[in-house]
Amino acid sequence: MRAGLGEEEFSEWLIKLGNGELEARENDEIELPVACISDGNLADEIFGNHISLADVQNLCDKVILCPKNEHALMVSEQVLQRLPGTAKVYTSIDEVECEDGEDVSNYPTEFLNSLTPSGMPPHKLNLQ
């Protein structure tokens, strides 16, 4: 995470966070600065209601970090809805190859479609 000009206090807080020097509460929870807390939809606060592709440089300066892939996929869908145009949906082809043909029945397609291993796209990938 990077702090911009005029954000020295936040920069110092980030360094303390990274070094484990912040006072932790119960369950190792820390207090976040008020500027890091969102009261509404995070995608709305970062990108607004609509995203203009004419302002690509401004988009390059924005980011939403998520602790889990499932959260990142949800945020990505919210951001895609703000882009002009129609999304194209691509689906994966999931099947299992087993030495013993009977093992294939242990891995139904619906189950395979529900998995999103780290580093892999979801079963239904929306692109614009």
N, CA and C of each residue as an Amber inpcrd file, in Angstrom:
protein
   384
   0.8520000  -1.1640000   0.0000000   0.0000000   0.0000000   0.0000000
   0.8940000   1.2210000   0.0000000   0.4720000   2.2510000  -0.7260000
   1.2980000   3.4260000  -0.8780000   0.5360000   4.6590000  -0.3900000
   1.2130000   5.5390000   0.3220000   0.6020000   6.7910000   0.7680000
   1.0960000   7.9090000  -0.1300000   0.1930000   8.8280000  -0.4780000
   0.5440000   9.9350000  -1.3630000   1.1150000  11.1160000  -0.6070000
   1.4130000  12.1700000  -1.3880000   1.9270000  13.3980000  -0.7960000
   0.9000000  13.9670000   0.1690000   1.3630000  14.5030000   1.2830000
   0.4710000  15.0730000   2.2790000  -0.1700000  14.0390000   3.1870000
   0.2350000  12.7980000   3.0830000  -0.3410000  11.7370000   3.9050000
   0.7220000  11.1110000   4.8090000   1.5450000  11.9690000   5.4060000
   2.6430000  11.4820000   6.2310000   2.1370000  10.6930000   7.4340000
   1.0630000  11.1750000   8.0470000   0.5200000  10.4880000   9.2270000
   0.0430000   9.0800000   8.8520000  -0.6500000   8.9760000   7.7060000
  -1.1200000   7.6700000   7.2450000   0.0720000   6.7860000   6.8820000
   1.0920000   7.3720000   6.2930000   2.2960000   6.6320000   5.9430000
   2.9580000   6.0390000   7.1860000   3.0440000   6.8320000   8.2500000
   3.6160000   6.3430000   9.5030000   2.7550000   5.2210000  10.0860000
   1.4250000   5.3670000   9.9790000   0.5200000   4.3410000  10.4800000
   0.7350000   3.0350000   9.7180000   0.9080000   3.1220000   8.3890000
   1.1530000   1.9260000   7.5790000   2.4480000   1.2230000   7.9820000
   3.4720000   2.0090000   8.2570000   4.7550000   1.4230000   8.6780000
   4.5940000   0.7050000  10.0140000   3.8870000   1.3370000  10.9500000
   3.6470000   0.6920000  12.2450000   2.8190000  -0.5810000  12.0700000
   1.8310000  -0.5490000  11.1720000   1.0200000  -1.7260000  10.8940000
   1.8950000  -2.8580000  10.3630000   2.7240000  -2.5450000   9.3900000
   3.6000000  -3.5540000   8.7950000   4.6080000  -4.1220000   9.7760000
   5.0400000  -3.3090000  10.7150000   6.0230000  -3.7530000  11.7040000
   5.3840000  -4.3930000  12.9350000   4.0510000  -4.4490000  12.9670000
   3.3530000  -5.0430000  14.1090000   3.4430000  -4.1970000  15.3660000
   3.5620000  -2.8810000  15.2040000   3.7510000  -1.9870000  16.3440000
   2.4640000  -1.3130000  16.8130000   1.3360000  -1.5870000  16.1480000
   0.0700000  -0.9770000  16.5720000  -0.5090000  -1.7330000  17.7490000
  -1.1540000  -0.9920000  18.6490000  -1.7730000  -1.6230000  19.8140000
  -2.9610000  -2.4620000  19.3520000  -2.9390000  -3.7230000  19.6760000
  -4.0150000  -4.6350000  19.2760000  -5.0260000  -4.7940000  20.3940000
  -6.2670000  -4.9220000  19.9870000  -7.3410000  -5.2030000  20.9230000
  -7.4790000  -6.7070000  21.0560000  -8.5660000  -7.1090000  21.6040000
  -8.8940000  -8.5240000  21.7340000  -8.9610000  -9.1510000  20.3290000
  -8.5340000 -10.3950000  20.2020000  -8.5050000 -11.1220000  18.9290000
  -7.5740000 -10.4960000  17.8930000  -6.5470000  -9.7900000  18.3410000
  -5.5670000  -9.1470000  17.4680000  -6.1860000  -8.1320000  16.5130000
  -7.2850000  -7.4980000  16.9000000  -7.9120000  -6.4700000  16.0900000
  -7.2140000  -5.1430000  16.3370000  -7.1200000  -4.3240000  15.2730000
  -6.5320000  -2.9920000  15.3960000  -7.5760000  -1.9550000  15.0030000
  -7.3750000  -0.7360000  15.4360000  -8.2810000   0.3520000  15.0880000
  -7.8130000   0.9730000  13.7760000  -8.7260000   1.0610000  12.8130000
  -8.4200000   1.6580000  11.5190000  -8.6410000   3.1570000  11.5690000
  -7.8490000   3.9180000  10.8130000  -8.1180000   5.3540000  10.7120000
  -9.4990000   5.5780000  10.0850000 -10.1670000   6.6430000  10.4690000
 -11.5140000   6.9400000   9.9880000 -11.5320000   7.0120000   8.4580000
 -10.4770000   7.5170000   7.8390000 -10.4230000   7.6470000   6.3770000
 -10.4480000   6.2910000   5.6730000 -10.1560000   5.2180000   6.3840000
 -10.1450000   3.8750000   5.7960000 -11.4770000   3.1630000   5.9210000
 -12.4350000   3.7890000   6.5770000 -13.7110000   3.1400000   6.8410000
 -14.7570000   3.6750000   5.8650000 -15.4410000   2.7640000   5.2020000
 -16.4760000   3.1230000   4.2340000 -17.8540000   2.9130000   4.8510000
 -18.7120000   3.9180000   4.7210000 -20.0740000   3.8090000   5.2380000
 -21.0330000   3.2050000   4.2200000 -20.6540000   3.2260000   2.9570000
 -21.5580000   2.7570000   1.9120000 -20.8900000   1.7220000   1.0300000
 -21.2620000   1.7240000  -0.2220000 -20.7090000   0.8080000  -1.2030000
 -19.3170000   1.2830000  -1.5940000 -18.3300000   0.4530000  -1.3910000
 -16.9460000   0.8300000  -1.6520000 -16.7070000   1.1500000  -3.1220000
 -17.3070000   0.3870000  -4.0170000 -17.1460000   0.6550000  -5.4510000
 -17.7170000   2.0240000  -5.8010000 -18.8400000   2.3990000  -5.1800000
 -19.4130000   3.7350000  -5.4110000 -18.4600000   4.8200000  -4.9410000
 -17.8700000   4.6300000  -3.7660000 -16.9910000   5.6530000  -3.2010000
 -15.6960000   5.8120000  -4.0080000 -15.1790000   4.7270000  -4.5450000
 -13.9130000   4.7900000  -5.2890000 -14.1270000   5.1980000  -6.7400000
 -15.1290000   4.6140000  -7.4110000 -15.3060000   4.8110000  -8.8440000
 -16.5120000   5.6640000  -9.2280000 -17.4520000   5.9040000  -8.3100000
 -18.6580000   6.6320000  -8.6600000 -19.6680000   5.7050000  -9.3260000
 -20.7540000   6.2780000  -9.8160000 -21.8220000   5.4730000 -10.4200000
 -21.4570000   4.9580000 -11.8080000 -20.6850000   5.7290000 -12.5540000
 -20.3260000   5.3460000 -13.9160000 -18.8280000   5.5360000 -14.1020000
 -18.2370000   4.6680000 -14.9070000 -16.8130000   4.7590000 -15.2060000
 -16.6670000   5.1610000 -16.6660000 -15.9320000   6.2410000 -16.8960000
 -15.6760000   6.7030000 -18.2560000 -14.3280000   6.1740000 -18.7140000
 -14.3340000   5.5030000 -19.8440000 -13.0800000   4.9720000 -20.3690000
 -12.1840000   6.0770000 -20.9250000 -12.7280000   7.2870000 -21.0480000
 -11.9300000   8.4160000 -21.5200000 -10.9160000   8.8600000 -20.4680000
 -11.1480000   8.5060000 -19.2280000 -10.2750000   8.9210000 -18.1300000
  -9.4770000   7.7270000 -17.6000000  -8.7860000   7.0390000 -18.4820000
  -8.0490000   5.8230000 -18.1190000  -6.9610000   6.1140000 -17.0860000
  -6.2630000   7.2400000 -17.2230000  -5.1870000   7.5580000 -16.2790000
  -5.7210000   7.6780000 -14.8610000  -6.8870000   8.2800000 -14.7000000
  -7.5000000   8.4060000 -13.3800000  -7.8510000   7.0220000 -12.8260000
  -8.3140000   6.1170000 -13.6830000  -8.6460000   4.7590000 -13.2350000
  -7.4030000   4.0090000 -12.7590000  -6.2740000   4.2830000 -13.3750000
  -5.0290000   3.5980000 -12.9980000  -4.5770000   3.9620000 -11.5880000
  -5.0700000   5.0640000 -11.0570000  -4.6730000   5.5120000  -9.7220000
  -5.6030000   5.0030000  -8.6290000  -6.5830000   4.1520000  -8.9810000
  -7.5600000   3.6720000  -8.0040000  -7.4450000   2.1680000  -7.8530000
  -7.6590000   1.7190000  -6.6220000  -7.5730000   0.2850000  -6.3500000
  -8.4320000  -0.0460000  -5.1310000  -9.0180000  -1.2250000  -5.1530000
  -9.7200000  -1.7490000  -3.9880000  -9.0680000  -3.0910000  -3.6650000
  -8.4870000  -3.1960000  -2.4920000  -7.8300000  -4.4340000  -2.0760000
  -8.7950000  -5.2630000  -1.2430000  -8.8010000  -6.5600000  -1.4760000
  -9.6990000  -7.4690000  -0.7590000  -8.8860000  -8.5840000  -0.1110000
  -9.2880000  -9.0020000   1.0890000  -8.5370000 -10.0530000   1.7790000
  -8.7520000 -11.4450000   1.1970000  -9.8580000 -11.6680000   0.5010000
 -10.1480000 -12.9990000  -0.0380000 -10.5620000 -12.8940000  -1.5010000
 -10.2660000 -13.9340000  -2.2680000 -10.6260000 -13.9580000  -3.6820000
 -12.1230000 -13.7940000  -3.8920000 -12.9330000 -14.4130000  -3.0500000
 -14.3870000 -14.3210000  -3.2150000 -14.8590000 -12.8790000  -3.0790000
 -14.2040000 -12.1010000  -2.1960000 -14.5610000 -10.6870000  -2.0520000
 -14.1070000  -9.8970000  -3.2800000 -12.9270000 -10.2250000  -3.7860000
 -12.4170000  -9.5440000  -4.9750000 -13.3290000  -9.7860000  -6.1740000
 -13.8640000 -10.9910000  -6.3070000 -14.7810000 -11.2930000  -7.4010000
 -16.0680000 -10.4780000  -7.2840000 -16.5830000 -10.3130000  -6.0610000
 -17.7970000  -9.5170000  -5.8580000 -17.5460000  -8.0510000  -6.2150000
 -16.4080000  -7.5060000  -5.7750000 -16.0800000  -6.1120000  -6.0780000
 -15.8850000  -5.9430000  -7.5840000 -15.2310000  -6.8920000  -8.2260000
 -15.0230000  -6.8220000  -9.6770000 -16.3480000  -6.7510000 -10.4240000
 -17.3220000  -7.5290000  -9.9860000 -18.6480000  -7.5050000 -10.6170000
 -19.2960000  -6.1360000 -10.4310000 -19.1610000  -5.5490000  -9.2490000
 -19.7360000  -4.2260000  -9.0030000 -19.0850000  -3.1700000  -9.8880000
 -17.7690000  -3.2730000 -10.0730000 -17.0550000  -2.3100000 -10.9090000
 -17.4250000  -2.5130000 -12.3770000 -17.5360000  -3.7560000 -12.8330000
 -17.9130000  -4.0300000 -14.2200000 -19.2740000  -3.4340000 -14.5710000
 -20.1830000  -3.4140000 -13.6200000 -21.5170000  -2.8590000 -13.8700000
 -21.4680000  -1.3630000 -14.1550000 -20.3880000  -0.6980000 -13.7880000
 -20.2510000   0.7350000 -14.0050000 -19.6450000   1.0610000 -15.3660000
 -19.1290000   0.0620000 -16.0570000 -18.5170000   0.2810000 -17.3680000
 -19.5790000   0.3580000 -18.4550000 -19.3430000   1.2080000 -19.4630000
 -20.2910000   1.2520000 -20.5730000 -20.1660000  -0.0180000 -21.4250000
 -21.2320000  -0.3720000 -22.1060000 -21.1970000  -1.5400000 -22.9800000
 -21.8100000  -2.7580000 -22.3110000 -21.7990000  -3.8350000 -23.0600000
 -22.4020000  -5.0830000 -22.6050000 -21.3150000  -6.0790000 -22.2490000
 -21.5070000  -6.7590000 -21.1470000 -20.5420000  -7.7680000 -20.7130000
 -20.7010000  -9.0360000 -21.5430000 -19.6040000  -9.7050000 -21.7740000
 -19.6130000 -11.0120000 -22.4240000 -19.2580000 -12.0370000 -21.3560000
 -20.0430000 -13.0920000 -21.2780000 -19.8530000 -14.1080000 -20.2500000
 -19.1580000 -15.3210000 -20.8570000 -18.0720000 -15.7290000 -20.2230000
 -17.3430000 -16.9310000 -20.6180000 -17.4710000 -17.9400000 -19.4850000
 -17.7770000 -19.1770000 -19.8240000 -17.8880000 -20.2120000 -18.8000000
 -16.7920000 -21.2460000 -18.9830000 -16.3840000 -21.8150000 -17.8730000
 -15.3410000 -22.8420000 -17.9100000 -15.9370000 -24.1830000 -18.3310000
 -15.0760000 -25.0510000 -18.7700000 -15.4610000 -26.4290000 -19.0680000
 -14.7550000 -27.2760000 -18.0290000 -15.5220000 -27.8070000 -17.0870000
 -14.9480000 -28.5530000 -15.9750000 -15.2480000 -30.0360000 -16.1170000
 -14.1900000 -30.8160000 -16.0870000 -14.3640000 -32.2680000 -16.0930000
 -13.1620000 -32.8960000 -15.3980000 -13.3480000 -34.1070000 -14.9620000
 -12.3180000 -34.8220000 -14.2250000 -11.8510000 -36.0070000 -15.0600000
 -10.5440000 -36.1940000 -15.0590000  -9.9880000 -37.3880000 -15.6820000
  -9.4310000 -38.2720000 -14.5760000  -9.9170000 -39.4900000 -14.5020000
  -9.4870000 -40.4220000 -13.4660000  -9.0540000 -41.7260000 -14.1230000
  -8.0760000 -42.3560000 -13.4900000  -7.6590000 -43.6760000 -13.9790000
  -8.7990000 -44.6700000 -13.8570000  -9.5010000 -44.5960000 -12.7600000
 -10.6670000 -45.4580000 -12.5370000 -11.9030000 -44.6630000 -12.9400000
 -12.5840000 -45.0500000 -13.9910000 -13.7390000 -44.3380000 -14.5150000
 -14.8440000 -44.1270000 -13.5110000 -14.9150000 -44.9810000 -12.4920000
 -15.9690000 -44.8470000 -11.4860000 -15.7580000 -43.6280000 -10.5980000
 -14.5080000 -43.1610000 -10.4490000 -14.2290000 -41.9970000  -9.6090000
 -14.8200000 -40.7050000 -10.1810000 -15.0770000 -40.6790000 -11.4770000
 -15.6210000 -39.4750000 -12.1100000 -16.9420000 -39.0750000 -11.4730000
 -17.7520000 -40.0480000 -11.0640000 -19.0510000 -39.7420000 -10.4610000
 -18.9160000 -39.0620000  -9.0950000 -17.7280000 -39.0830000  -8.4950000
 -17.4990000 -38.4210000  -7.2080000 -17.3130000 -36.9120000  -7.3680000
 -17.1710000 -36.4430000  -8.6030000 -16.9140000 -35.0270000  -8.8740000
 -17.9380000 -34.4980000  -9.8760000 -19.1730000 -34.2410000  -9.4370000
 -20.1810000 -33.7420000 -10.3730000 -19.7920000 -32.3610000 -10.9180000
 -20.2330000 -32.0700000 -12.1260000 -19.9050000 -30.8040000 -12.7820000
 -20.3190000 -29.6080000 -11.9380000 -21.4720000 -29.6830000 -11.2760000
 -21.9500000 -28.5750000 -10.4490000 -20.9670000 -28.2610000  -9.3260000
 -20.3840000 -29.3110000  -8.7540000 -19.3930000 -29.1170000  -7.7020000
 -18.1390000 -28.4570000  -8.2740000 -17.6580000 -28.9500000  -9.4010000
 -16.4570000 -28.3750000 -10.0210000 -16.6870000 -26.9060000 -10.3910000
 -17.8890000 -26.5810000 -10.8920000 -18.2080000 -25.2050000 -11.2600000
 -18.2210000 -24.2740000 -10.0540000 -18.4660000 -24.8090000  -8.8680000
 -18.5330000 -23.9790000  -7.6660000 -17.1530000 -23.6140000  -7.1260000
 -16.1120000 -24.2600000  -7.6160000 -14.7530000 -24.0260000  -7.1220000
 -14.0820000 -22.8850000  -7.8880000 -13.3230000 -22.0710000  -7.1700000
 -12.4850000 -21.0530000  -7.7890000 -11.1190000 -21.1210000  -7.1090000
 -10.2540000 -22.0220000  -7.5810000  -8.9330000 -22.1370000  -6.9710000
  -8.1320000 -20.8370000  -7.1200000  -7.2410000 -20.5930000  -6.1960000
  -6.4040000 -19.4040000  -6.2310000  -5.6720000 -19.3170000  -7.5620000
  -5.7140000 -18.1490000  -8.1630000  -5.0300000 -17.9310000  -9.4280000
  -5.8400000 -18.3120000 -10.6530000  -7.0430000 -18.8210000 -10.4450000
  -7.8960000 -19.2360000 -11.5580000  -9.1170000 -18.3240000 -11.6240000
  -9.6540000 -18.1100000 -12.8240000 -10.8790000 -17.3040000 -12.9260000
 -12.0830000 -18.0930000 -12.4410000 -13.1850000 -17.4110000 -12.1540000
 -14.3990000 -18.1190000 -11.7280000 -15.0120000 -18.9000000 -12.8920000
 -15.9450000 -19.7900000 -12.5660000 -16.6310000 -20.5840000 -13.5890000
 -17.2880000 -19.6740000 -14.6190000 -17.9630000 -18.6240000 -14.1730000
 -18.5520000 -17.6320000 -15.0750000 -17.7160000 -16.3650000 -14.9980000
 -17.0280000 -16.0510000 -16.0740000 -16.1470000 -14.8820000 -16.1300000
 -16.7940000 -13.8240000 -17.0060000 -17.0990000 -12.6770000 -16.4130000
 -17.6990000 -11.5560000 -17.1540000 -16.6050000 -10.5860000 -17.5710000
 -16.5450000 -10.2830000 -18.8600000 -15.5580000  -9.3350000 -19.3780000
 -16.2550000  -8.2640000 -20.2080000 -15.6930000  -7.0450000 -20.1630000
 -16.2080000  -5.9460000 -20.9700000 -15.0630000  -5.2750000 -21.6740000
